[in-house]
Amino acid sequence: MADPMRIRAQVTGDKVTVRVLMAHEMETGQRKDSAGKTIPAWYINEVSASLNGKVVMTAEWGPSVSKNPFMEFQIKGAKAGDKIGISWTDNKGEKRSDEAVVS
Amino acid sequence: MRRGWLALCVALCSAAPALAQKTAADGIAEYRKLLADGNPAELFEAKGEDLWKQKRGPKNATLQACDLGKGPGVVKGAFVELPRFFADTGKVQDLESRLLTCMSTLQGLDAAAIAKTPFGRGEQSNMEALAAWVASESRGARMNLPQGHAEERRMYEMGKRAFYFRGGPMDFSCASCHGTEGQRIRLQDLPNLTKNPGDGIGFAAWPAYRVSSGELWSMQRRLNDCFRQQRFPYPGYASDVTVALGVYMGVNAKGAESIAPAIKR
């Protein structure tokens, strides 16, 4: 099981700003280890965000996203107390979901 | 007359873009500011906090009774007063050597084995997380290393000597790069560590997350890399020379605001 995400969701005016930090290696599959062998690719390829259980955004990621990625986006119409859910799946099929409450 | 106008125009036209141009340092500062909002050091902080409260090691104990200088279990504000003298070990210790002591006495883990582990692996990766969390608990506090004990003053003098000691194939010392104002390596400004370089710079900015390698670097690892860049042999993990350098830089940085764990390119 991967390490938990850090999710912050704050009301800014009429929008909610969500900031997410994910713990992930994000190996590109292009690098070699000290023995000269290629390190297999391992990266998040699907991210989805939900507001109170309803999906509001999905994203397709690839190997060019950095290690321990940071993602920020805004949701219109959300308010304090709402639940923001973030989940990702990587190319090995590993998954992680975390939730945060808008403050 | 015509020539005079032309000359004036040339002078003005060349002055305009110079005004609009940002210096390299401004550009880097802007980049850091953009990164700081999503500093992945937070992931390490969370891991460190868990590790602190987790029962581990042969003695199946937490680190919650660990004395970082402000009494057992007090973490807030401890970081900005380290390295300091500890009566129980009779030594001046920095954060990591003190954590090693706690891990061996409280949890029964093998301190010598941890010190030999390469950075970022096994227990050393736990050490990074613990260092990140302890440092984060003093974020915003000002560096205030004690110098009351004779041993602390002796370590300061030792650190000073190590800082100015030149050697290796390049005949470098720490002071070659960090002894004067306004020096840089490529685009990286080098803080003057012989005095307080300011808030959140130099000693007051480590541990830090390095974006280029995606790793959290503790002070011990930072110093290790300084020795590598000087082409010196690597110092031992938590060895006296690294702690002495920490005392020297930390005392010099008195009053600087700690932003650790910071983010670096």
GROMACS .gro file of C-alpha atoms in nm:
model
  368
    1MET     CA    1   0.000   0.000   0.000
    2ALA     CA    2   0.136   0.338  -0.098
    3ASP     CA    3   0.187   0.619   0.152
    4PRO     CA    4  -0.111   0.849   0.211
    5MET     CA    5  -0.169   1.167   0.014
    6ARG     CA    6  -0.176   1.512   0.167
    7ILE     CA    7  -0.490   1.692   0.058
    8ARG     CA    8  -0.578   2.051   0.145
    9ALA     CA    9  -0.905   2.202   0.026
   10GLN     CA   10  -0.981   2.565   0.105
   11VAL     CA   11  -1.257   2.804   0.010
   12THR     CA   12  -1.122   3.100  -0.189
   13GLY     CA   13  -1.403   3.334  -0.287
   14ASP     CA   14  -1.667   3.138  -0.482
   15LYS     CA   15  -1.429   2.852  -0.555
   16VAL     CA   16  -1.256   2.579  -0.361
   17THR     CA   17  -0.885   2.540  -0.418
   18VAL     CA   18  -0.763   2.184  -0.379
   19ARG     CA   19  -0.393   2.104  -0.337
   20VAL     CA   20  -0.278   1.744  -0.341
   21LEU     CA   21   0.061   1.593  -0.273
   22MET     CA   22   0.101   1.228  -0.370
   23ALA     CA   23   0.380   0.998  -0.260
   24HIS     CA   24   0.494   0.805  -0.566
   25GLU     CA   25   0.821   0.701  -0.726
   26MET     CA   26   0.711   0.794  -1.081
   27GLU     CA   27   0.982   0.591  -1.253
   28THR     CA   28   0.995   0.679  -1.621
   29GLY     CA   29   1.128   0.348  -1.747
   30GLN     CA   30   1.413   0.540  -1.912
   31ARG     CA   31   1.661   0.524  -1.626
   32LYS     CA   32   1.920   0.259  -1.556
   33ASP     CA   33   2.040   0.135  -1.219
   34SER     CA   34   2.406   0.108  -1.114
   35ALA     CA   35   2.430  -0.236  -1.275
   36GLY     CA   36   2.320  -0.091  -1.611
   37LYS     CA   37   1.980  -0.257  -1.607
   38THR     CA   38   1.674  -0.054  -1.700
   39ILE     CA   39   1.454   0.036  -1.404
   40PRO     CA   40   1.102  -0.066  -1.502
   41ALA     CA   41   0.847   0.210  -1.556
   42TRP     CA   42   0.623   0.277  -1.259
   43TYR     CA   43   0.400   0.579  -1.268
   44ILE     CA   44   0.051   0.703  -1.193
   45ASN     CA   45  -0.159   0.686  -1.507
   46GLU     CA   46  -0.506   0.775  -1.380
   47VAL     CA   47  -0.615   1.039  -1.133
   48SER     CA   48  -0.969   1.123  -1.042
   49ALA     CA   49  -1.119   1.381  -0.811
   50SER     CA   50  -1.466   1.370  -0.664
   51LEU     CA   51  -1.688   1.614  -0.478
   52ASN     CA   52  -1.922   1.443  -0.231
   53GLY     CA   53  -1.878   1.118  -0.419
   54LYS     CA   54  -1.948   1.265  -0.764
   55VAL     CA   55  -1.653   1.263  -1.003
   56VAL     CA   56  -1.561   1.618  -1.104
   57MET     CA   57  -1.232   1.561  -1.280
   58THR     CA   58  -1.030   1.279  -1.430
   59ALA     CA   59  -0.677   1.303  -1.563
   60GLU     CA   60  -0.449   1.075  -1.758
   61TRP     CA   61  -0.091   1.100  -1.646
   62GLY     CA   62   0.230   0.958  -1.780
   63PRO     CA   63   0.598   0.907  -1.702
   64SER     CA   64   0.683   1.276  -1.749
   65VAL     CA   65   0.520   1.379  -1.421
   66SER     CA   66   0.772   1.431  -1.141
   67LYS     CA   67   0.837   1.211  -0.840
   68ASN     CA   68   0.604   1.287  -0.546
   69PRO     CA   69   0.366   1.486  -0.770
   70PHE     CA   70   0.183   1.800  -0.665
   71MET     CA   71  -0.156   1.879  -0.820
   72GLU     CA   72  -0.368   2.190  -0.773
   73PHE     CA   73  -0.712   2.263  -0.915
   74GLN     CA   74  -1.025   2.461  -0.836
   75ILE     CA   75  -1.385   2.350  -0.805
   76LYS     CA   76  -1.673   2.592  -0.862
   77GLY     CA   77  -1.977   2.558  -0.645
   78ALA     CA   78  -1.821   2.362  -0.362
   79LYS     CA   79  -1.849   2.488  -0.005
   80ALA     CA   80  -1.700   2.434   0.340
   81GLY     CA   81  -1.782   2.092   0.482
   82ASP     CA   82  -1.791   1.921   0.143
   83LYS     CA   83  -1.591   1.605   0.094
   84ILE     CA   84  -1.313   1.597  -0.165
   85GLY     CA   85  -1.191   1.256  -0.270
   86ILE     CA   86  -0.877   1.191  -0.472
   87SER     CA   87  -0.776   0.855  -0.609
   88TRP     CA   88  -0.505   0.732  -0.839
   89THR     CA   89  -0.409   0.412  -1.015
   90ASP     CA   90  -0.059   0.340  -1.138
   91ASN     CA   91   0.061   0.129  -1.428
   92LYS     CA   92   0.120  -0.167  -1.195
   93GLY     CA   93  -0.244  -0.155  -1.090
   94GLU     CA   94  -0.172  -0.020  -0.744
   95LYS     CA   95  -0.437   0.218  -0.613
   96ARG     CA   96  -0.470   0.479  -0.344
   97SER     CA   97  -0.768   0.688  -0.234
   98ASP     CA   98  -0.779   0.965   0.023
   99GLU     CA   99  -1.038   1.211   0.141
  100ALA     CA  100  -1.038   1.561   0.282
  101VAL     CA  101  -1.305   1.801   0.404
  102VAL     CA  102  -1.323   2.153   0.258
  103SER     CA  103  -1.236   2.418   0.517
  104MET     CA  104   2.247   6.766  -3.354
  105ARG     CA  105   2.111   6.465  -3.534
  106ARG     CA  106   2.392   6.252  -3.407
  107GLY     CA  107   2.318   6.372  -3.057
  108TRP     CA  108   1.955   6.255  -3.081
  109LEU     CA  109   2.059   5.921  -3.214
  110ALA     CA  110   2.304   5.871  -2.931
  111LEU     CA  111   2.033   5.960  -2.678
  112CYS     CA  112   1.793   5.714  -2.836
  113VAL     CA  113   2.051   5.438  -2.830
  114ALA     CA  114   2.119   5.509  -2.466
  115LEU     CA  115   1.749   5.505  -2.375
  116CYS     CA  116   1.661   5.205  -2.587
  117SER     CA  117   1.937   4.997  -2.438
  118ALA     CA  118   1.843   5.102  -2.086
  119ALA     CA  119   1.480   4.990  -2.117
  120PRO     CA  120   1.528   4.611  -2.152
  121ALA     CA  121   1.790   4.617  -1.876
  122LEU     CA  122   1.528   4.752  -1.637
  123ALA     CA  123   1.273   4.487  -1.729
  124GLN     CA  124   1.525   4.204  -1.699
  125LYS     CA  125   1.515   3.986  -1.390
  126THR     CA  126   1.834   3.880  -1.227
  127ALA     CA  127   1.910   3.509  -1.207
  128ALA     CA  128   1.854   3.519  -0.831
  129ASP     CA  129   1.505   3.671  -0.882
  130GLY     CA  130   1.415   3.396  -1.124
  131ILE     CA  131   1.528   3.126  -0.885
  132ALA     CA  132   1.347   3.291  -0.595
  133GLU     CA  133   1.028   3.294  -0.803
  134TYR     CA  134   1.072   2.927  -0.893
  135ARG     CA  135   1.121   2.836  -0.526
  136LYS     CA  136   0.811   3.029  -0.429
  137LEU     CA  137   0.605   2.838  -0.684
  138LEU     CA  138   0.740   2.509  -0.555
  139ALA     CA  139   0.706   2.590  -0.186
  140ASP     CA  140   0.329   2.556  -0.193
  141GLY     CA  141   0.347   2.190  -0.275
  142ASN     CA  142   0.663   2.096  -0.090
  143PRO     CA  143   0.675   1.714  -0.087
  144ALA     CA  144   0.870   1.739   0.240
  145GLU     CA  145   0.519   1.729   0.390
  146LEU     CA  146   0.494   1.364   0.290
  147PHE     CA  147   0.812   1.297   0.488
  148GLU     CA  148   0.685   1.499   0.784
  149ALA     CA  149   0.371   1.286   0.801
  150LYS     CA  150   0.578   0.968   0.780
  151GLY     CA  151   0.812   1.097   1.052
  152GLU     CA  152   0.528   1.178   1.287
  153ASP     CA  153   0.393   0.824   1.245
  154LEU     CA  154   0.738   0.675   1.305
  155TRP     CA  155   0.781   0.880   1.623
  156LYS     CA  156   0.463   0.732   1.770
  157GLN     CA  157   0.507   0.383   1.632
  158LYS     CA  158   0.631   0.096   1.851
  159ARG     CA  159   0.940  -0.040   1.678
  160GLY     CA  160   1.267  -0.224   1.732
  161PRO     CA  161   1.360  -0.516   1.956
  162LYS     CA  162   1.226  -0.329   2.261
  163ASN     CA  163   0.897  -0.255   2.085
  164ALA     CA  164   0.894   0.105   2.205
  165THR     CA  165   0.805   0.445   2.059
  166LEU     CA  166   1.037   0.744   2.047
  167GLN     CA  167   0.796   0.951   2.254
  168ALA     CA  168   1.026   0.945   2.558
  169CYS     CA  169   1.320   1.071   2.350
  170ASP     CA  170   1.488   1.378   2.500
  171LEU     CA  171   1.592   1.619   2.224
  172GLY     CA  172   1.724   1.872   2.474
  173LYS     CA  173   1.403   2.023   2.607
  174GLY     CA  174   1.301   1.726   2.820
  175PRO     CA  175   1.164   1.381   2.729
  176GLY     CA  176   0.908   1.394   2.452
  177VAL     CA  177   0.932   1.770   2.387
  178VAL     CA  178   0.972   1.818   2.014
  179LYS     CA  179   0.845   2.173   1.964
  180GLY     CA  180   1.134   2.418   1.951
  181ALA     CA  181   1.397   2.147   2.001
  182PHE     CA  182   1.533   2.166   1.648
  183VAL     CA  183   1.652   2.529   1.664
  184GLU     CA  184   1.863   2.450   1.973
  185LEU     CA  185   2.053   2.160   1.818
  186PRO     CA  186   2.339   2.059   1.822
  187ARG     CA  187   2.373   2.091   2.200
  188PHE     CA  188   2.539   1.912   2.492
  189PHE     CA  189   2.362   1.609   2.639
  190ALA     CA  190   2.458   1.505   2.991
  191ASP     CA  191   2.345   1.141   2.951
  192THR     CA  192   2.581   1.072   2.662
  193GLY     CA  193   2.841   1.331   2.766
  194LYS     CA  194   2.854   1.456   2.408
  195VAL     CA  195   2.743   1.743   2.190
  196GLN     CA  196   2.489   1.593   1.951
  197ASP     CA  197   2.300   1.714   1.650
  198LEU     CA  198   1.947   1.606   1.565
  199GLU     CA  199   2.045   1.289   1.383
  200SER     CA  200   2.310   1.167   1.627
  201ARG     CA  201   2.059   1.229   1.907
  202LEU     CA  202   1.790   1.035   1.721
  203LEU     CA  203   2.041   0.751   1.682
  204THR     CA  204   2.094   0.752   2.060
  205CYS     CA  205   1.719   0.740   2.122
  206MET     CA  206   1.665   0.466   1.865
  207SER     CA  207   1.929   0.250   2.032
  208THR     CA  208   1.848   0.319   2.398
  209LEU     CA  209   1.468   0.329   2.370
  210GLN     CA  210   1.397   0.097   2.080
  211GLY     CA  211   1.704  -0.126   2.094
  212LEU     CA  212   1.797  -0.063   1.730
  213ASP     CA  213   2.163  -0.098   1.631
  214ALA     CA  214   2.299   0.259   1.602
  215ALA     CA  215   2.627   0.151   1.440
  216ALA     CA  216   2.442  -0.045   1.172
  217ILE     CA  217   2.212   0.253   1.098
  218ALA     CA  218   2.515   0.484   1.072
  219LYS     CA  219   2.666   0.249   0.813
  220THR     CA  220   2.348   0.226   0.604
  221PRO     CA  221   2.366   0.432   0.283
  222PHE     CA  222   2.148   0.744   0.273
  223GLY     CA  223   1.791   0.688   0.168
  224ARG     CA  224   1.784   0.313   0.240
  225GLY     CA  225   1.641   0.106   0.523
  226GLU     CA  226   1.653   0.277   0.861
  227GLN     CA  227   1.823   0.579   0.702
  228SER     CA  228   1.507   0.658   0.508
  229ASN     CA  229   1.318   0.649   0.839
  230MET     CA  230   1.581   0.882   0.981
  231GLU     CA  231   1.513   1.135   0.704
  232ALA     CA  232   1.144   1.129   0.782
  233LEU     CA  233   1.204   1.170   1.155
  234ALA     CA  234   1.445   1.459   1.093
  235ALA     CA  235   1.189   1.623   0.864
  236TRP     CA  236   0.914   1.596   1.123
  237VAL     CA  237   1.122   1.718   1.419
  238ALA     CA  238   1.248   2.012   1.211
  239SER     CA  239   0.895   2.099   1.096
  240GLU     CA  240   0.783   2.127   1.460
  241SER     CA  241   1.019   2.426   1.496
  242ARG     CA  242   0.931   2.593   1.166
  243GLY     CA  243   0.928   2.970   1.206
  244ALA     CA  244   1.133   2.962   1.528
  245ARG     CA  245   1.471   3.133   1.537
  246MET     CA  246   1.804   2.953   1.556
  247ASN     CA  247   1.924   2.967   1.914
  248LEU     CA  248   2.202   2.720   1.982
  249PRO     CA  249   2.328   2.710   2.340
  250GLN     CA  250   2.696   2.786   2.405
  251GLY     CA  251   2.687   2.765   2.784
  252HIS     CA  252   2.866   2.433   2.823
  253ALA     CA  253   3.245   2.414   2.778
  254GLU     CA  254   3.201   2.118   2.543
  255GLU     CA  255   2.968   2.324   2.320
  256ARG     CA  256   3.228   2.600   2.294
  257ARG     CA  257   3.500   2.342   2.221
  258MET     CA  258   3.288   2.194   1.942
  259TYR     CA  259   3.237   2.543   1.798
  260GLU     CA  260   3.615   2.593   1.779
  261MET     CA  261   3.656   2.247   1.625
  262GLY     CA  262   3.387   2.323   1.371
  263LYS     CA  263   3.557   2.650   1.284
  264ARG     CA  264   3.885   2.469   1.221
  265ALA     CA  265   3.713   2.206   1.009
  266PHE     CA  266   3.536   2.484   0.815
  267TYR     CA  267   3.864   2.655   0.725
  268PHE     CA  268   4.065   2.334   0.677
  269ARG     CA  269   4.193   2.315   0.321
  270GLY     CA  270   4.285   1.988   0.160
  271GLY     CA  271   4.207   1.731  -0.105
  272PRO     CA  272   4.306   1.740  -0.473
  273MET     CA  273   4.132   2.076  -0.523
  274ASP     CA  274   4.275   2.235  -0.208
  275PHE     CA  275   3.926   2.340  -0.105
  276SER     CA  276   3.783   2.419   0.234
  277CYS     CA  277   3.419   2.489   0.324
  278ALA     CA  278   3.527   2.852   0.346
  279SER     CA  279   3.643   2.855  -0.019
  280CYS     CA  280   3.280   2.867  -0.126
  281HIS     CA  281   3.092   2.966   0.191
  282GLY     CA  282   3.332   3.218   0.343
  283THR     CA  283   3.250   3.536   0.150
  284GLU     CA  284   2.944   3.722   0.024
  285GLY     CA  285   2.791   3.694  -0.320
  286GLN     CA  286   2.954   3.375  -0.444
  287ARG     CA  287   2.771   3.121  -0.652
  288ILE     CA  288   2.806   2.788  -0.826
  289ARG     CA  289   2.645   2.818  -1.168
  290LEU     CA  290   2.312   2.984  -1.077
  291GLN     CA  291   2.308   2.877  -0.716
  292ASP     CA  292   2.380   3.151  -0.464
  293LEU     CA  293   2.609   3.032  -0.188
  294PRO     CA  294   2.535   3.159   0.161
  295ASN     CA  295   2.817   3.301   0.369
  296LEU     CA  296   2.816   3.058   0.660
  297THR     CA  297   3.074   3.243   0.869
  298LYS     CA  298   2.793   3.474   0.978
  299ASN     CA  299   2.415   3.474   0.982
  300PRO     CA  300   2.323   3.458   0.612
  301GLY     CA  301   1.961   3.553   0.687
  302ASP     CA  302   1.624   3.389   0.743
  303GLY     CA  303   1.571   3.049   0.588
  304ILE     CA  304   1.913   3.039   0.422
  305GLY     CA  305   2.205   2.806   0.487
  306PHE     CA  306   2.184   2.623   0.818
  307ALA     CA  307   1.826   2.742   0.875
  308ALA     CA  308   1.703   2.570   0.556
  309TRP     CA  309   1.806   2.207   0.611
  310PRO     CA  310   1.670   1.937   0.607
  311ALA     CA  311   1.521   2.006   0.266
  312TYR     CA  312   1.343   1.828  -0.016
  313ARG     CA  313   1.552   1.822  -0.332
  314VAL     CA  314   1.336   1.839  -0.641
  315SER     CA  315   1.621   1.724  -0.869
  316SER     CA  316   1.656   1.390  -0.694
  317GLY     CA  317   1.313   1.365  -0.532
  318GLU     CA  318   1.471   1.296  -0.194
  319LEU     CA  319   1.472   1.456   0.145
  320TRP     CA  320   1.821   1.553   0.252
  321SER     CA  321   1.909   1.580   0.618
  322MET     CA  322   2.193   1.797   0.747
  323GLN     CA  323   2.421   1.492   0.768
  324ARG     CA  324   2.356   1.412   0.404
  325ARG     CA  325   2.401   1.774   0.305
  326LEU     CA  326   2.742   1.781   0.477
  327ASN     CA  327   2.833   1.449   0.321
  328ASP     CA  328   2.774   1.602  -0.021
  329CYS     CA  329   2.984   1.907   0.069
  330PHE     CA  330   3.272   1.673   0.147
  331ARG     CA  331   3.214   1.492  -0.182
  332GLN     CA  332   3.225   1.819  -0.375
  333GLN     CA  333   3.554   1.903  -0.207
  334ARG     CA  334   3.684   1.556  -0.306
  335PHE     CA  335   3.744   1.481   0.062
  336PRO     CA  336   3.678   1.131   0.198
  337TYR     CA  337   3.322   1.097   0.328
  338PRO     CA  338   3.284   1.177   0.697
  339GLY     CA  339   3.127   0.912   0.918
  340TYR     CA  340   2.753   0.945   0.974
  341ALA     CA  341   2.688   1.144   1.295
  342SER     CA  342   3.066   1.171   1.347
  343ASP     CA  343   3.225   1.444   1.558
  344VAL     CA  344   3.341   1.652   1.262
  345THR     CA  345   2.989   1.673   1.115
  346VAL     CA  346   2.842   1.768   1.454
  347ALA     CA  347   3.120   2.026   1.506
  348LEU     CA  348   3.045   2.183   1.167
  349GLY     CA  349   2.680   2.191   1.266
  350VAL     CA  350   2.765   2.374   1.589
  351TYR     CA  351   2.981   2.625   1.400
  352MET     CA  352   2.720   2.701   1.136
  353GLY     CA  353   2.430   2.689   1.379
  354VAL     CA  354   2.583   2.930   1.629
  355ASN     CA  355   2.676   3.165   1.344
  356ALA     CA  356   2.317   3.154   1.221
  357LYS     CA  357   2.181   3.268   1.557
  358GLY     CA  358   1.856   3.458   1.514
  359ALA     CA  359   1.781   3.325   1.165
  360GLU     CA  360   1.431   3.191   1.112
  361SER     CA  361   1.420   2.817   1.046
  362ILE     CA  362   1.210   2.720   0.742
  363ALA     CA  363   1.316   2.354   0.750
  364PRO     CA  364   1.223   2.126   0.588
  365ALA     CA  365   1.264   2.364   0.294
  366ILE     CA  366   1.253   2.290  -0.077
  367LYS     CA  367   1.556   2.305  -0.302
  368ARG     CA  368   1.585   2.276  -0.679
   0.00000   0.00000   0.00000
